[in-house]
XYZ file of C-alpha atoms in Angstrom:
781
model
C -55.352 -103.798 -6.409
C -57.517 -103.273 -3.285
C -59.059 -99.897 -2.620
C -56.272 -97.829 -1.103
C -58.810 -95.539 0.526
C -60.023 -98.488 2.590
C -58.357 -99.349 5.918
C -58.970 -103.058 5.409
C -55.309 -103.474 4.466
C -54.571 -103.381 8.185
C -55.510 -107.052 8.448
C -53.248 -108.142 5.566
C -51.128 -111.083 6.652
C -47.365 -111.113 6.265
C -47.396 -114.870 5.734
C -45.170 -115.867 2.818
C -43.406 -112.513 2.647
C -40.180 -114.098 3.837
C -39.341 -111.865 6.802
C -40.053 -111.467 10.515
C -42.311 -108.434 11.214
C -40.788 -108.068 14.673
C -37.314 -107.832 13.143
C -38.489 -105.145 10.752
C -40.073 -103.206 13.610
C -36.875 -103.479 15.671
C -34.764 -102.205 12.791
C -37.155 -99.293 12.240
C -37.104 -98.334 15.949
C -33.306 -98.502 15.990
C -32.975 -96.312 12.905
C -35.404 -93.743 14.287
C -33.491 -93.672 17.583
C -30.309 -92.981 15.656
C -31.864 -90.076 13.766
C -34.505 -88.555 16.072
C -34.408 -85.214 14.266
C -35.590 -86.945 11.087
C -38.362 -89.044 12.643
C -41.177 -87.051 11.113
C -39.583 -87.097 7.676
C -38.848 -90.838 7.888
C -42.489 -91.568 8.716
C -43.574 -89.415 5.800
C -41.269 -91.305 3.401
C -42.591 -94.639 4.710
C -46.161 -93.472 4.269
C -45.432 -92.413 0.691
C -43.815 -95.783 0.017
C -46.923 -97.610 1.348
C -49.118 -95.491 -0.889
C -46.955 -95.903 -4.022
C -46.773 -99.681 -3.599
C -50.543 -99.917 -3.400
C -50.525 -101.234 0.180
C -52.550 -98.505 1.849
C -53.463 -94.976 0.875
C -52.576 -91.828 2.787
C -56.219 -90.927 3.441
C -57.014 -94.476 4.569
C -54.267 -94.240 7.205
C -55.674 -90.935 8.387
C -59.253 -92.251 8.604
C -58.211 -95.418 10.464
C -56.220 -93.349 12.971
C -59.328 -91.235 13.701
C -61.475 -94.343 14.130
C -59.029 -95.746 16.684
C -59.215 -92.464 18.541
C -63.027 -92.528 18.471
C -63.308 -89.692 16.000
C -65.528 -89.960 12.955
C -63.659 -90.023 9.631
C -63.913 -86.967 7.453
C -66.638 -87.025 4.864
C -65.450 -87.422 1.288
C -66.307 -84.580 -1.041
C -65.564 -83.687 -4.625
C -66.681 -80.085 -4.194
C -63.656 -77.912 -5.145
C -64.916 -75.207 -2.762
C -64.718 -77.418 0.330
C -61.513 -78.548 2.051
C -61.298 -82.321 1.512
C -60.079 -83.208 5.029
C -58.989 -81.311 8.092
C -55.288 -81.573 9.053
C -54.501 -84.038 11.825
C -53.667 -82.926 15.326
C -50.803 -84.236 17.479
C -52.755 -87.250 18.802
C -53.833 -88.200 15.310
C -50.273 -87.803 14.020
C -48.973 -90.274 16.620
C -51.779 -92.694 15.762
C -50.910 -92.469 12.064
C -47.255 -93.228 12.889
C -48.323 -96.320 14.853
C -50.353 -97.495 11.864
C -47.374 -96.884 9.589
C -45.281 -99.088 11.855
C -47.873 -101.842 11.670
C -48.093 -101.851 7.893
C -44.352 -101.443 7.390
C -43.437 -104.266 9.793
C -45.826 -106.632 7.982
C -45.072 -105.664 4.383
C -41.427 -104.455 4.315
C -38.238 -106.351 4.951
C -35.554 -104.876 7.237
C -33.425 -104.162 4.160
C -36.272 -102.232 2.531
C -36.727 -100.142 5.671
C -33.006 -99.407 5.818
C -33.099 -98.373 2.162
C -36.017 -95.972 2.712
C -34.405 -94.454 5.783
C -31.121 -94.100 3.882
C -33.003 -92.393 1.052
C -34.529 -90.013 3.599
C -31.088 -89.202 4.977
C -29.797 -88.583 1.457
C -32.655 -86.227 0.723
C -31.952 -84.342 3.936
C -28.222 -84.111 3.209
C -28.907 -83.206 -0.391
C -31.132 -80.300 0.623
C -28.569 -79.160 3.164
C -25.886 -79.361 0.461
C -27.974 -77.349 -1.976
C -28.655 -74.686 0.660
C -24.942 -74.343 1.415
C -24.079 -74.304 -2.298
C -26.513 -71.452 -2.860
C -25.100 -69.272 -0.090
C -23.886 -66.028 -1.699
C -20.468 -66.172 -0.003
C -19.926 -69.894 0.517
C -16.314 -70.944 1.028
C -14.584 -73.939 -0.459
C -14.246 -75.654 2.909
C -17.955 -75.232 3.736
C -19.061 -76.695 0.446
C -16.434 -79.435 0.292
C -17.367 -80.600 3.810
C -21.050 -80.788 2.840
C -20.145 -82.852 -0.212
C -18.072 -85.234 1.924
C -20.903 -85.604 4.476
C -23.379 -86.461 1.743
C -21.023 -89.027 0.210
C -20.476 -90.761 3.564
C -24.061 -92.077 3.370
C -24.493 -95.622 1.998
C -25.374 -95.706 -1.697
C -28.481 -97.857 -1.089
C -30.752 -99.581 -3.575
C -33.054 -96.626 -4.130
C -31.518 -93.438 -5.483
C -32.822 -89.920 -5.085
C -34.644 -89.212 -8.375
C -32.538 -87.097 -10.767
C -35.265 -84.452 -10.866
C -34.679 -83.814 -7.154
C -30.902 -83.653 -7.590
C -30.617 -81.348 -10.602
C -30.504 -78.153 -8.559
C -27.746 -79.533 -6.348
C -25.781 -80.795 -9.342
C -26.032 -77.423 -11.057
C -24.839 -75.610 -7.936
C -21.813 -77.908 -7.575
C -20.920 -77.719 -11.271
C -21.201 -73.938 -11.164
C -18.937 -73.660 -8.113
C -16.335 -76.282 -8.972
C -16.281 -76.713 -12.779
C -17.884 -74.049 -14.956
C -20.642 -71.462 -15.029
C -21.044 -71.625 -18.820
C -24.726 -72.323 -19.426
C -24.097 -74.672 -22.360
C -21.706 -76.777 -20.278
C -24.122 -76.781 -17.328
C -26.933 -78.038 -19.537
C -24.863 -81.091 -20.517
C -23.041 -81.779 -17.264
C -26.119 -81.729 -15.023
C -27.506 -84.716 -16.954
C -24.443 -86.872 -16.301
C -22.427 -85.787 -13.275
C -23.705 -86.873 -9.872
C -22.924 -85.503 -6.428
C -20.585 -88.394 -5.641
C -18.391 -87.386 -8.593
C -17.436 -84.300 -6.617
C -16.180 -86.227 -3.597
C -12.878 -87.145 -5.223
C -12.652 -83.784 -7.004
C -12.912 -81.779 -3.770
C -10.318 -84.001 -2.077
C -7.889 -83.243 -4.907
C -8.461 -79.492 -5.179
C -5.606 -77.233 -4.104
C -6.367 -73.807 -2.677
C -7.293 -71.925 0.478
C -10.175 -73.044 2.680
C -11.779 -69.606 2.712
C -11.587 -69.006 -1.028
C -13.663 -70.434 -3.858
C -12.457 -71.268 -7.335
C -13.031 -73.706 -10.188
C -10.862 -76.346 -11.796
C -11.254 -74.908 -15.293
C -12.447 -76.017 -18.697
C -9.845 -78.648 -19.535
C -10.204 -80.461 -16.212
C -13.991 -80.124 -16.237
C -14.247 -81.510 -19.763
C -12.068 -84.494 -18.850
C -14.170 -85.307 -15.785
C -17.446 -84.993 -17.694
C -16.251 -87.112 -20.622
C -15.019 -89.893 -18.363
C -18.314 -89.920 -16.433
C -20.304 -90.175 -19.684
C -18.129 -92.984 -20.992
C -17.768 -95.047 -17.815
C -21.523 -94.890 -17.196
C -22.200 -96.207 -20.691
C -19.600 -98.983 -20.385
C -20.495 -100.140 -16.878
C -20.569 -103.932 -16.785
C -18.894 -104.272 -20.205
C -15.383 -105.457 -21.020
C -14.292 -103.373 -24.031
C -10.997 -103.522 -25.872
C -8.584 -101.229 -24.000
C -10.699 -100.417 -20.898
C -11.044 -96.786 -19.904
C -8.997 -95.336 -17.061
C -8.469 -91.829 -15.661
C -4.982 -90.477 -14.912
C -4.284 -89.506 -11.321
C -5.025 -85.783 -11.210
C -4.929 -82.786 -8.874
C -6.547 -79.422 -9.458
C -5.034 -76.055 -8.564
C -8.116 -73.846 -8.262
C -8.663 -70.761 -10.383
C -8.613 -68.387 -7.399
C -4.991 -69.273 -6.565
C -3.713 -67.165 -9.468
C -5.297 -64.117 -7.811
C -3.358 -64.851 -4.614
C -0.191 -65.277 -6.674
C -0.689 -61.936 -8.458
C -1.505 -60.130 -5.230
C 1.394 -61.601 -3.244
C 3.911 -60.584 -5.912
C 2.203 -57.284 -6.824
C 1.742 -58.454 -10.394
C -1.782 -57.026 -10.815
C -0.476 -54.374 -13.224
C 0.037 -57.101 -15.819
C -3.705 -57.677 -16.007
C -3.893 -54.724 -18.390
C -1.518 -56.292 -20.930
C -4.608 -57.441 -22.828
C -5.466 -53.844 -23.758
C -2.060 -53.035 -25.302
C -1.254 -53.226 -29.028
C -0.634 -56.849 -29.894
C 2.936 -56.115 -30.996
C 3.692 -54.743 -27.516
C 2.070 -57.792 -25.937
C 4.298 -60.135 -27.961
C 7.441 -58.098 -27.254
C 6.888 -57.900 -23.491
C 5.762 -61.491 -22.940
C 9.267 -62.992 -22.501
C 9.916 -60.458 -19.732
C 6.650 -61.298 -17.985
C 7.356 -65.001 -18.249
C 10.716 -64.538 -16.512
C 9.187 -62.353 -13.806
C 6.394 -64.838 -13.109
C 8.783 -67.788 -13.056
C 10.597 -66.233 -10.117
C 7.472 -65.165 -8.234
C 6.503 -66.494 -4.800
C 3.498 -68.652 -3.970
C 1.441 -68.462 -0.752
C 2.924 -70.795 1.862
C -0.299 -72.771 2.261
C -0.275 -73.510 -1.478
C 3.376 -74.566 -1.341
C 2.608 -76.944 1.534
C -0.335 -78.466 -0.349
C 1.744 -78.962 -3.508
C 4.496 -80.602 -1.456
C 1.945 -83.092 -0.107
C 0.717 -83.738 -3.654
C 4.249 -84.593 -4.773
C 4.643 -86.906 -1.793
C 1.464 -88.731 -2.808
C 2.301 -88.879 -6.512
C 5.869 -90.065 -6.012
C 8.595 -89.682 -8.662
C 6.490 -90.539 -11.712
C 6.620 -87.940 -14.518
C 3.971 -85.211 -14.443
C 2.295 -82.885 -16.875
C 1.279 -79.428 -15.692
C -1.616 -78.349 -17.924
C -3.443 -75.089 -18.328
C -7.122 -75.286 -17.436
C -8.414 -71.771 -17.922
C -12.038 -70.915 -17.168
C -12.318 -69.929 -20.834
C -10.583 -73.032 -22.155
C -12.523 -75.827 -23.891
C -15.752 -73.875 -23.647
C -18.425 -74.749 -26.156
C -17.677 -72.467 -29.080
C -14.244 -71.223 -27.972
C -11.758 -74.050 -27.496
C -8.550 -71.970 -27.066
C -6.720 -74.947 -28.615
C -3.041 -74.765 -27.744
C -3.233 -71.132 -26.658
C -1.916 -71.632 -23.132
C 1.223 -73.354 -21.917
C 1.529 -76.908 -20.612
C 4.744 -78.529 -19.386
C 6.081 -82.032 -18.886
C 8.133 -82.604 -15.741
C 10.356 -85.667 -15.374
C 9.830 -85.211 -11.610
C 13.116 -86.835 -10.576
C 15.391 -85.835 -7.693
C 14.767 -84.670 -4.150
C 11.323 -83.579 -3.018
C 12.369 -79.932 -2.721
C 13.943 -79.969 -6.199
C 10.778 -81.459 -7.673
C 8.705 -78.876 -5.807
C 10.705 -75.971 -7.269
C 10.260 -77.406 -10.757
C 6.508 -77.756 -10.207
C 6.154 -74.193 -8.906
C 8.100 -72.876 -11.894
C 5.891 -74.727 -14.329
C 2.709 -73.426 -12.672
C 4.056 -69.863 -12.778
C 4.774 -70.169 -16.513
C 1.262 -71.503 -17.123
C -0.001 -68.392 -15.336
C 2.231 -66.179 -17.484
C 0.846 -67.716 -20.688
C -2.457 -65.936 -19.979
C -0.595 -62.767 -20.981
C 0.908 -64.012 -24.257
C -0.162 -62.653 -27.621
C -2.085 -65.613 -29.027
C -4.716 -66.014 -26.271
C -5.139 -62.252 -25.956
C -5.741 -61.871 -29.686
C -8.047 -64.899 -29.639
C -10.052 -63.342 -26.801
C -10.383 -60.089 -28.714
C -11.707 -61.900 -31.760
C -14.303 -63.747 -29.662
C -15.413 -60.707 -27.618
C -13.922 -62.145 -24.416
C -11.252 -59.550 -23.775
C -13.041 -57.927 -20.822
C -13.610 -61.256 -19.112
C -11.365 -61.632 -16.048
C -9.257 -64.594 -17.101
C -8.665 -66.912 -14.144
C -6.288 -69.773 -14.808
C -6.685 -73.083 -13.019
C -3.967 -75.703 -13.398
C -4.336 -79.455 -13.905
C -1.491 -81.561 -12.475
C -1.482 -85.143 -13.767
C 0.649 -88.216 -13.800
C 1.836 -88.761 -17.349
C 0.144 -91.801 -18.884
C 2.784 -94.364 -19.724
C 5.309 -96.905 -18.553
C 9.038 -96.940 -17.969
C 10.913 -98.302 -20.969
C 14.634 -98.434 -20.221
C 15.570 -94.918 -19.188
C 12.537 -93.435 -20.904
C 8.941 -92.933 -19.780
C 6.158 -92.683 -22.368
C 2.788 -94.116 -23.421
C 2.672 -96.896 -26.007
C 0.805 -94.464 -28.241
C -1.283 -91.329 -28.012
C -3.330 -89.157 -30.287
C -6.340 -87.038 -31.028
C -9.670 -88.068 -32.531
C -12.540 -86.147 -34.092
C -16.150 -87.071 -34.629
C -16.051 -85.182 -37.947
C -13.410 -85.598 -40.653
C -12.726 -82.312 -42.427
C -10.197 -83.724 -44.927
C -11.074 -86.888 -46.787
C -8.522 -88.494 -49.078
C -10.891 -91.094 -50.561
C -14.518 -91.085 -51.769
C -15.091 -93.981 -49.343
C -14.468 -91.707 -46.359
C -17.464 -89.845 -44.995
C -17.256 -86.666 -42.995
C -19.476 -87.961 -40.180
C -17.391 -91.109 -39.583
C -14.579 -89.206 -37.881
C -10.820 -89.652 -37.882
C -7.814 -89.984 -35.577
C -4.138 -89.016 -35.563
C -1.863 -91.558 -33.879
C 1.743 -91.260 -32.704
C 4.110 -93.418 -30.717
C 4.991 -91.860 -27.351
C 3.705 -88.600 -25.938
C 0.824 -87.042 -27.847
C 2.589 -83.737 -28.543
C 3.386 -84.820 -32.096
C -0.291 -85.469 -32.780
C -1.340 -81.886 -32.006
C 1.780 -79.833 -32.836
C 3.420 -79.235 -36.202
C 7.032 -80.267 -35.794
C 9.470 -82.636 -37.435
C 9.599 -84.003 -40.963
C 7.399 -87.014 -40.238
C 3.646 -87.426 -39.841
C 1.156 -88.982 -37.437
C -0.792 -91.964 -38.743
C -4.096 -90.703 -40.089
C -6.981 -93.123 -39.485
C -10.405 -92.750 -41.079
C -12.382 -94.475 -38.339
C -14.982 -96.107 -40.605
C -12.344 -97.212 -43.127
C -9.187 -97.570 -41.034
C -7.155 -99.404 -43.664
C -7.343 -96.519 -46.144
C -4.182 -94.413 -46.071
C -3.432 -91.021 -47.648
C -0.193 -92.496 -49.009
C -0.385 -94.490 -52.224
C 2.663 -96.785 -51.987
C 5.256 -98.275 -49.660
C 7.834 -95.606 -50.478
C 5.461 -92.799 -49.447
C 4.487 -94.650 -46.258
C 8.133 -95.081 -45.238
C 9.015 -91.481 -46.101
C 6.168 -90.062 -44.021
C 6.283 -92.568 -41.149
C 7.086 -91.300 -37.669
C 10.864 -91.094 -37.184
C 10.997 -89.103 -33.955
C 9.223 -89.820 -30.677
C 8.663 -87.529 -27.683
C 9.589 -89.071 -24.331
C 10.464 -88.252 -20.733
C 14.148 -89.030 -20.174
C 14.363 -90.122 -16.533
C 18.151 -90.003 -16.437
C 18.457 -86.538 -17.952
C 15.348 -85.472 -15.998
C 13.664 -83.738 -18.931
C 11.342 -83.953 -21.909
C 13.182 -85.063 -25.055
C 12.640 -85.896 -28.689
C 14.596 -88.979 -29.790
C 14.756 -91.137 -32.887
C 12.383 -94.094 -33.005
C 15.395 -96.303 -33.667
C 16.996 -95.126 -30.421
C 13.849 -96.048 -28.517
C 13.635 -99.497 -30.087
C 17.284 -100.209 -29.343
C 16.713 -99.210 -25.719
C 13.466 -101.166 -25.376
C 12.968 -104.132 -27.711
C 9.908 -105.167 -25.633
C 8.093 -101.860 -26.022
C 4.357 -102.228 -25.157
C 2.143 -103.204 -28.105
C 5.149 -103.006 -30.452
C 3.735 -105.702 -32.737
C 0.612 -103.582 -33.267
C 2.509 -100.341 -33.833
C 5.237 -101.219 -36.328
C 5.458 -103.040 -39.623
C 8.582 -104.769 -40.907
C 10.121 -103.579 -44.171
C 11.242 -106.572 -46.192
C 11.699 -107.201 -49.917
C 10.212 -103.834 -50.818
C 7.006 -104.367 -48.841
C 5.637 -103.739 -45.338
C 4.472 -106.693 -43.268
C 2.771 -106.835 -39.873
C 4.567 -108.951 -37.246
C 3.009 -112.384 -36.848
C 3.924 -112.763 -33.164
C 3.877 -110.580 -30.049
C 7.667 -110.582 -29.950
C 9.041 -108.674 -32.925
C 12.124 -110.323 -34.388
C 13.580 -107.611 -36.621
C 16.287 -104.982 -36.636
C 15.213 -101.447 -35.626
C 16.229 -100.159 -39.068
C 13.651 -102.466 -40.622
C 10.807 -101.346 -38.350
C 8.396 -98.719 -39.674
C 5.745 -97.049 -37.514
C 2.484 -97.757 -39.328
C -0.080 -98.851 -36.668
C -1.319 -101.238 -39.363
C -1.904 -104.195 -37.067
C -3.648 -101.988 -34.488
C -6.185 -100.711 -37.022
C -6.497 -103.939 -39.061
C -6.484 -106.681 -36.444
C -8.030 -105.092 -33.352
C -11.292 -103.213 -32.688
C -9.315 -100.027 -31.945
C -10.918 -97.902 -34.684
C -14.408 -99.037 -33.682
C -13.501 -98.342 -30.056
C -12.525 -94.741 -30.740
C -15.480 -94.223 -33.030
C -17.821 -95.554 -30.328
C -16.326 -93.183 -27.767
C -16.793 -90.237 -30.122
C -20.391 -91.248 -30.862
C -21.238 -91.428 -27.142
C -19.701 -88.035 -26.455
C -21.243 -86.395 -29.509
C -24.697 -87.589 -28.487
C -24.172 -86.282 -24.959
C -22.784 -82.939 -26.138
C -25.298 -82.726 -29.013
C -22.520 -81.419 -31.244
C -19.283 -82.744 -32.788
C -16.398 -83.293 -30.371
C -12.698 -83.988 -30.352
C -10.680 -85.835 -27.731
C -7.067 -86.346 -26.743
C -6.126 -89.807 -25.524
C -3.188 -91.996 -24.543
C -2.666 -95.724 -24.039
C -0.142 -97.347 -21.697
C -0.520 -100.734 -23.378
C -3.331 -101.909 -21.094
C -5.802 -99.042 -20.643
C -7.080 -96.148 -22.693
C -7.091 -92.711 -21.067
C -9.318 -89.895 -22.351
C -7.304 -86.825 -21.386
C -9.416 -84.061 -22.880
C -12.780 -83.520 -24.531
C -14.198 -80.398 -26.103
C -16.681 -79.363 -28.753
C -15.208 -79.391 -32.230
C -15.106 -76.220 -34.274
C -16.184 -76.888 -37.837
C -16.177 -75.148 -41.145
C -19.446 -75.067 -43.022
C -19.722 -77.694 -45.736
C -19.430 -75.729 -48.978
C -20.521 -76.698 -52.455
C -17.890 -77.586 -55.051
C -16.804 -74.537 -57.060
C -15.726 -74.459 -60.683
C -13.759 -71.730 -62.491
C -15.369 -69.974 -65.468
C -14.942 -71.745 -68.795
C -13.087 -68.808 -70.349
C -10.113 -68.678 -67.945
C -6.985 -68.463 -70.095
C -3.978 -70.670 -69.226
C -1.813 -67.579 -68.712
C -4.282 -66.308 -66.087
C -3.879 -69.406 -63.892
C -1.769 -68.665 -60.795
C -1.626 -72.257 -59.530
C -3.672 -75.411 -59.288
C -3.738 -78.336 -56.854
C -4.859 -81.952 -56.936
C -4.423 -83.187 -53.375
C -6.334 -82.674 -50.090
C -8.744 -80.133 -51.578
C -11.922 -79.027 -49.800
C -14.883 -77.469 -51.593
C -15.407 -73.736 -51.552
C -14.803 -70.438 -53.324
C -12.351 -67.714 -52.357
C -12.917 -64.630 -54.477
C -11.724 -61.055 -55.050
C -8.360 -61.410 -53.295
C -6.424 -58.136 -53.470
C -3.065 -59.189 -52.028
C -0.878 -62.268 -52.206
C 1.645 -62.482 -49.364
C 4.313 -64.919 -50.549
C 7.307 -66.328 -48.701
C 9.592 -67.675 -51.435
C 10.399 -71.313 -50.505
C 13.853 -71.217 -52.131
C 14.784 -67.906 -50.498
C 13.577 -69.173 -47.132
C 15.570 -72.381 -47.523
C 18.686 -70.300 -48.186
C 18.438 -68.259 -44.955
C 21.421 -69.433 -42.857
C 20.564 -67.471 -39.712
C 17.855 -68.976 -37.490
C 17.255 -65.603 -35.826
C 16.451 -64.116 -39.222
C 13.869 -66.854 -39.827
C 12.196 -65.967 -36.544
C 12.272 -62.279 -37.443
C 10.781 -63.073 -40.853
C 7.832 -64.647 -39.027
C 7.363 -61.412 -37.080
C 7.446 -59.436 -40.348
C 4.706 -61.717 -41.701
C 2.763 -60.867 -38.559
C 3.192 -57.149 -39.138
C 1.965 -57.520 -42.733
C -0.972 -59.533 -41.395
C -1.978 -56.649 -39.143
C -1.369 -53.940 -41.751
C -3.612 -55.432 -44.443
C -7.381 -55.427 -44.153
C -8.854 -58.679 -42.862
C -9.897 -61.148 -45.559
C -8.258 -59.289 -48.446
C -5.156 -61.463 -48.798
C -3.932 -65.032 -49.068
C -0.749 -66.206 -47.377
C 1.590 -68.579 -49.219
C 4.826 -70.090 -47.986
C 7.016 -73.167 -47.668
C 6.376 -76.337 -45.737
C 4.473 -76.147 -42.499
C 3.292 -72.745 -41.329
C 3.619 -72.562 -37.548
C 5.961 -75.552 -37.248
C 8.052 -75.756 -34.103
C 10.900 -76.844 -36.372
C 11.826 -73.654 -38.249
C 13.615 -75.681 -40.923
C 10.203 -76.953 -42.034
C 8.275 -73.708 -42.255
C 7.877 -70.143 -41.085
C 7.464 -70.180 -37.267
C 4.390 -67.954 -37.163
C 1.947 -67.761 -34.286
C -1.803 -67.479 -34.493
C -1.447 -63.706 -34.072
C 0.695 -63.593 -37.244
C -1.822 -65.167 -39.647
C -5.281 -64.600 -38.160
C -6.448 -61.994 -40.691
C -5.685 -63.843 -43.928
C -8.418 -65.377 -46.089
C -6.514 -68.483 -47.084
C -3.327 -70.214 -45.961
C -1.339 -72.130 -48.570
C 1.599 -74.430 -47.902
C 4.043 -75.042 -50.756
C 6.135 -78.200 -51.158
C 8.978 -77.632 -53.618
C 10.856 -80.706 -54.747
C 14.259 -79.271 -53.820
C 13.218 -77.555 -50.622
C 12.512 -80.644 -48.576
C 9.260 -79.134 -47.299
C 6.303 -81.482 -47.389
C 2.916 -80.188 -46.230
C 0.767 -82.646 -44.344
C -2.949 -82.934 -43.948
C -2.790 -80.754 -40.857
C -6.339 -81.496 -39.754
C -6.339 -82.283 -36.062
C -3.503 -80.035 -34.977
C -4.030 -77.026 -32.748
C -2.854 -74.928 -35.704
C -5.615 -76.303 -37.900
C -8.229 -75.578 -35.242
C -7.096 -71.955 -35.342
C -7.714 -71.864 -39.093
C -11.168 -73.383 -38.713
C -12.263 -70.985 -35.978
C -10.902 -67.982 -37.899
C -12.671 -69.259 -41.083
C -9.339 -69.423 -42.940
C -9.245 -71.898 -45.827
C -6.259 -74.243 -46.066
C -4.638 -75.723 -49.171
C -1.352 -77.583 -49.802
C 0.437 -77.116 -53.131
C 2.837 -79.490 -54.867
C 4.030 -77.288 -57.745
C 6.698 -79.701 -59.023
C 4.308 -82.644 -59.412
C 2.875 -83.050 -62.904
C 0.371 -81.917 -64.131
C 0.140 -79.191 -61.466
C 0.692 -75.606 -62.637
C 2.502 -72.861 -60.719
C 2.924 -69.433 -62.358
C 6.524 -68.570 -61.395
C 6.454 -65.315 -63.388
C 3.513 -63.974 -61.408
C 5.287 -64.501 -58.085
C 8.781 -63.466 -59.214
C 8.028 -60.511 -61.503
C 5.011 -58.822 -59.908
C 5.971 -55.629 -58.018
C 6.734 -56.159 -54.339
C 4.987 -53.542 -52.165
C 6.487 -54.705 -48.837
C 8.692 -51.603 -48.606
C 5.651 -49.362 -49.107
C 3.626 -51.151 -46.448
C 6.447 -51.545 -43.918
C 9.466 -49.378 -44.796
C 11.319 -50.568 -41.697
C 11.104 -54.188 -42.958
C 12.241 -53.566 -46.535
C 15.372 -55.685 -45.956
C 13.161 -58.796 -46.089
C 11.950 -58.064 -49.644
C 13.920 -60.961 -51.105
C 12.286 -63.570 -48.858
C 8.838 -61.968 -48.485
C 6.876 -60.634 -51.431
C 3.624 -58.683 -50.990
C 1.838 -58.490 -54.332
C -0.953 -55.961 -54.783
C -2.904 -57.908 -57.397
C -4.975 -55.069 -58.956
C -1.818 -52.968 -59.381
C 0.173 -55.851 -60.853
C -2.605 -57.092 -63.195
C -4.391 -53.951 -64.401
C -7.286 -54.138 -61.956
C -7.862 -57.869 -61.758
C -8.039 -59.948 -58.581
C -7.296 -63.526 -57.578
C -10.074 -66.099 -57.242
C -9.654 -69.694 -55.998
C -12.236 -72.313 -57.018
C -12.098 -75.594 -55.042
C -13.894 -78.839 -55.818
C -13.369 -81.335 -52.987
C -15.286 -84.067 -54.802
C -12.907 -83.918 -57.739
C -9.929 -83.128 -55.470
C -9.042 -80.144 -57.648
C -8.460 -76.433 -57.007
C -7.381 -73.625 -59.296
C -6.409 -70.000 -58.602
C -6.870 -67.560 -61.463
C -6.964 -63.871 -62.302
C -10.324 -62.313 -63.142
């Protein structure tokens, strides 16, 4: 490369460079005329470009300009005590600019000049945007307008270096998405300013206010940016897509509270949790009938006009939600809206759903969760995410082909071939509610992503018994969310999307994947297995690849919610995954007598040791099954909650039938997080005559609660040989419920509270669990 400090480059010929120097000069003059206020900065950027490309150095330009003006060049010096060169005056500056024009016209094409000028404009707009974003009292309209102005510039070949954009990105993330430092550290590496153009156009709120779109919405946007950037130019199986979304800002709830004089309810979080739970239904009704500011109503009406009559989901997106370390899984309300009828009818339904999402901030579970994570004094501002439901119309129903949740770590492994770090997924037909909630007698399909053909079930009979029988849909004729039988769906829609990959055909005692796209079988012979999806397509690798990308970006395990409409895959949510520490296998002492064994288990066991348990809180499965009154079952759950709060944290295990926390109270005690959060271990009992069958609940919101509260989970199958279950201990040990809660003594038949040291002459219960051997035993010691 020639000496850049020499002005000899001036004579370099443009021959062979493939452009007309006069054209380049004309383009440069035109661009400068269009942006006279940036002329000095444009010349500086051009000069830097000449220097960086090795065409001519900055000092050489300066020296040549002085020669042309008849001034001697500055003497070179390496003495650190002497100024290297004197600054140029106005005449010299103009001469330098003329030289820049000469070199640029000879060595740059018109397109290169346009690119450099565009880069200069972007830098100017970027700095203006950052200045506005850092104003102490910036309004939404000010900042949104600056974002739009920046994004109106052409993209150009040359981008502003990320190092120059980080400050602007951080300011925008902080204003619009989240101020959590851990989230900022990740998001600033992936989100770009142009990502905020669409976000600001879809934000709902006053021009003079400022609010964020919340954790759930922010996590979705970040995850989709990470994934789409990595897949740019590729054609993967089930391409990624983002559902059409609108964001009701977090400051709107403050306007709602103020307009309706609801501020008094802010102090619900400081009341005893029993009072919070008792008063919540009243608050929910009051909020549902509250008024919204007219400007918000008008904006929501326009949103409905743009979205049309497709079904919607109104999702909580609290500023605390989906934070790194505190996921708030399932703590706040979300609602499906069929969105049918007149515009004004649909608007009333939308406003009611938003109001109930607001009210859920004041329910017992999130308040208790905030107390446990030292967040109770944080002013909880709820943003709301309004989305089109992913799916297609199938007859009178609207639903996705399938949906589910996936985790980059697998906490429950039903085969030695499954590794924790390979991740897993839960799949369901239809809306994803059945993948994250505990309801109904059937199960999602569990997929170990590195070994997708391995199933927890051991034979065809078990697969059929546990296969999904009920599907959640939007009924467009009844204008509501519904749960229907899978058979009913298949009769309504024999050409359901991806049906051949979702079901297997039961024939001659076996299950067989359809051989053609069109499934020729009766609905009664179709079993939801997802076998063809996981065996014959790259679906499992696809989900595993998505999880790997997100885990690397987040630098921690993650979980996602997703849905597929038959053509595209939609990542609906992404958050960091709470994990239990990997414990070593534990063995009981060799001298434990058979009569001192309380129970043992041989299925879905994790490693660990639970010791020195003082109380066993036991809901008798047979007594629970015999309760004819549904209201009494709900009240029993509240009694369990009162026992939970009376006993000291970590001193008791909780045992009961079926699925704790199920939305179907026939399947288990309908407890909330606030009813079980202080126990040391949660045990689900499946009695042969009770019809209650625990599932591997990993992946549900309920399970996430157990993980974050460090509560161990274990299913028991006491009627399966050779499992042991000490009936005498549970039936004959003294019941101290009446002593703990005299007002709840009437529930002593269904709920037994056993004080172990009192019942066993000073001994306590210990539970040794060996996940490698898939064996656990509880014993007295």
